[in-house]
Amino acid sequence: MSSDSSGTTAAPAHQGDVLVVTDVVRRFGDLVAVDGVSFRIAPGETYGLLGPNGAGKTTTISMVAGLLPADAGTITLLGRAVGPRHTDVKRHVGLVPQDLAIYPELSARENLVFFGRLQGMWGRALTARVDEVLEIVGLADRAKDATKEYSGGMKRRLNIGIGLLHQPTLLILDEPTVGVDPQSRNAILESVEALSHEGMAVLYTTHYMEEAERLCDRIAIIDSGRVQAEGTRDELIRLTGELDRIRLTGGGDVPEAAAAVRALDAVASADADRHSVLLAVRDAPTAVAGVVTAATAAGMTLDDVEITRPNLESVFLQLTGKALRD
Amino acid sequence: MRTALAITSVELKRFLADRSNIFFVFVFPLLLVLFIGAQFGGGGGGRVALSGPDSSLTADLAAQLADDDAQVTTVTADDARELVARGRADVSVVVTDEAAAAYDAGDDVAVPLVVGNGAQSQATAQRVQSALDALALERGQLAALTDAGLSAESARQALAAADTALRPARMEITNVSEIAQEFAGLGQFDYGAASQVLLFVFLISLAGSTTLIQSRRLGVTRRTLAAPVTTRQAVAGQALGRLAIATTQGVYIMAASTLLFGVDWGNLALAFLVVVVFGLVAAGAAMVLGSVIDNDAAAGGVGVGVGLVAGALGGAMYPIELFPDSLRTVAHLTPHAWAGQALAEVQRHGAGLVEILPELGVLLGYAAVLLLVGAWVLRRSLARAI
Ligand SMILES: Nc1ncnc2c1ncn2[C@@H]1O[C@H](COP(=O)(O)OP(=O)(O)OP(=O)(O)O)[C@@H](O)[C@H]1O
Ligand SMILES: [Mg+2]
């Protein structure tokens, strides 16, 4: 699914896509940081860019946000060209940068008011929206304190609040949970889910595969500036050809149970030892009921049923030959 | 414009929110105005330590100097020299017995002066000299009249009548050096306030250029450019922000020194205009500094260094009028010298707009060049912020 020099990836246009990125390239000197990336995001969709450090996630985002010009390829947002010279279309994008881009000397409210003004918001409408966002990110009671006195998680939440302020069509979050405690992290993930349910399109980069799995409708696995694979979580995992595993543990007639489940269509293999049967199956959640029925009918008494499925980590490993985190 | 002004106001807000600025921006300049004022001594006439025998020369000289607004302290000869050495007096005058006798006899009078090295000392020495000249003249006139046959009493009365009639003419101090004339009628804190306005407007603007660098490093510049903001708006907002900081500093020192020390600015609106135009120069310089350097600590150091050196060279620490000629030429490479000259014209000589147009023109030239270069390098620095 990565594009090569022939540039054949342009997918058929879907009416109503919020963002369409086509064969985008960006070089820094000799380094090709982004090397022919294409993807599109539908309204209300959360799209993930999952890749290790230096993969080209932030560079891609800089181009999508109209900060960096692309050396080749096109980007359109709501059908309009995106780039540093296209100021007006930026109104529809909310960028939450990887680095905390807030003024430390100013309070949360002052930061929000400033960035709101840059979005062309003024007066009472701005004040009302600032209050609303302070509630959303849970900083209403600390709104007047200088942000340099905030905890890391609070700063992260304000960082996100600024991106939401002007109710953009596309919200871009560049690794928004880096350096955040588990509780704040969960709050951040929940608010992204809520925004997505409200219909906001989200472009989410991360190198945590759990986050990509939980949040993203579709995911692009990106490495060395190229999209290595793209699809829903399940599609990506299917790509590896790796099967789900079901382990049955218990007593009774274990060898007979193994033979019985092996005969099922969904089961590719079943190996028994004294107290358990390990099965390789397609789509374990669907197959498990039939497996349990067959095993008990064959005389096995079950103490435990355990399902394990391959995750994006294994997909990544297989695609790139390296681990997602170094 | 609204967008640019949003950037301007946030820059000013950050400047005012920075606690470490409070001392340097609001307290320190006033301390320096006070300090320089103390060097200048009380009153425009200078401080004279006078010692001498109980004689008509001593008494007449004291009266003449007091008439000329000088602060006269009568002490022993040793104390007189000590006061000058300590900077408590600008000049010491020791009337010897011979001088007193010569004065009474109508002969030439020679009085030793010890001149201190304060900013006001030379001017005060000139005042003492002209006081002595005036006394000698009066003696000579008196002698001429008595020689012509008048009684001593009638001669004195005639002279007193002539003196009253001539008073307005005597107000114009004759035979006094340029320097004394330059500072004549200047209040104790006037020079200090004018010079510190220039020193601090420039210094604080340059030091404040670090916020440009921090914005780039923090990523707020990037975020600003991700909003519907054109580069032009971002640059204009920053330029206006620098000017707002410079003007705030200038207006603060002008207002505080007027209220606290009674500084007289001459035509206040015109003095303010000079400070604003000078603020444009400072704003341009700050933009250049904050754009070409990427390390905020380094920029802060360079800013303070350049601000101090340019200030010293431009007469914002020591009156340029007291510089040797060659240095005075070099001094005019700094905007401070031109702004100082314009302020002096307004403050000391009641100059109007037309009289200071040349200085304003030079300052506007500096501002135009620095702002253009500043806008260009700032634009380039924005690309580095992405
Ligand atoms: N302004 C720049 N100048 C030169 N090289 C750059 C620049 N920005 C990024 N790069 C390089 O481009 C490559 C991609 O960087 P990018 O920041 O897009 O990666 P990333 O996927 O966001 O990584 P991370 O997870 O560490 O944020 C890296 O090799 C990086 O060093
Ligand atoms: Mg990144």
Short mmCIF file of C-alpha atoms in Angstrom, two decimals, chain B residues 5 13 20 40 100 115 119 127 134 139 158 193-194 216 225 239 256 266 279 285 297 303 322 332 338 351 356 364 368:
data_model
loop_
_atom_site.label_atom_id
_atom_site.label_comp_id
_atom_site.label_asym_id
_atom_site.label_seq_id
_atom_site.Cartn_x
_atom_site.Cartn_y
_atom_site.Cartn_z
CA LEU B 5 -3.21 43.42 17.33
CA LYS B 13 0.96 41.01 28.30
CA SER B 20 11.73 39.36 36.65
CA PHE B 40 23.93 66.82 39.50
CA ALA B 100 40.12 89.86 50.47
CA VAL B 115 36.77 71.80 40.67
CA ALA B 119 28.82 66.17 35.69
CA ARG B 127 29.34 80.19 37.52
CA ALA B 134 30.67 90.45 38.08
CA ARG B 139 34.34 97.21 42.04
CA ALA B 158 24.03 105.13 41.40
CA ALA B 193 15.27 61.25 33.27
CA ALA B 194 15.86 62.04 29.59
CA ARG B 216 9.67 29.74 18.37
CA LEU B 225 0.93 29.97 11.81
CA ALA B 239 6.71 44.66 15.20
CA ALA B 256 7.07 58.42 36.96
CA GLY B 266 9.57 71.06 27.85
CA GLY B 279 11.00 53.27 20.30
CA ALA B 285 16.68 46.33 16.59
CA ALA B 297 20.04 33.33 26.90
CA GLY B 303 20.78 42.62 24.08
CA LEU B 322 31.14 66.64 28.06
CA HIS B 332 26.36 60.13 16.64
CA TRP B 338 20.20 61.84 18.03
CA ALA B 351 12.50 73.77 20.56
CA ILE B 356 14.01 68.82 15.86
CA LEU B 364 13.17 57.51 11.31
CA ALA B 368 13.07 52.18 8.64
#
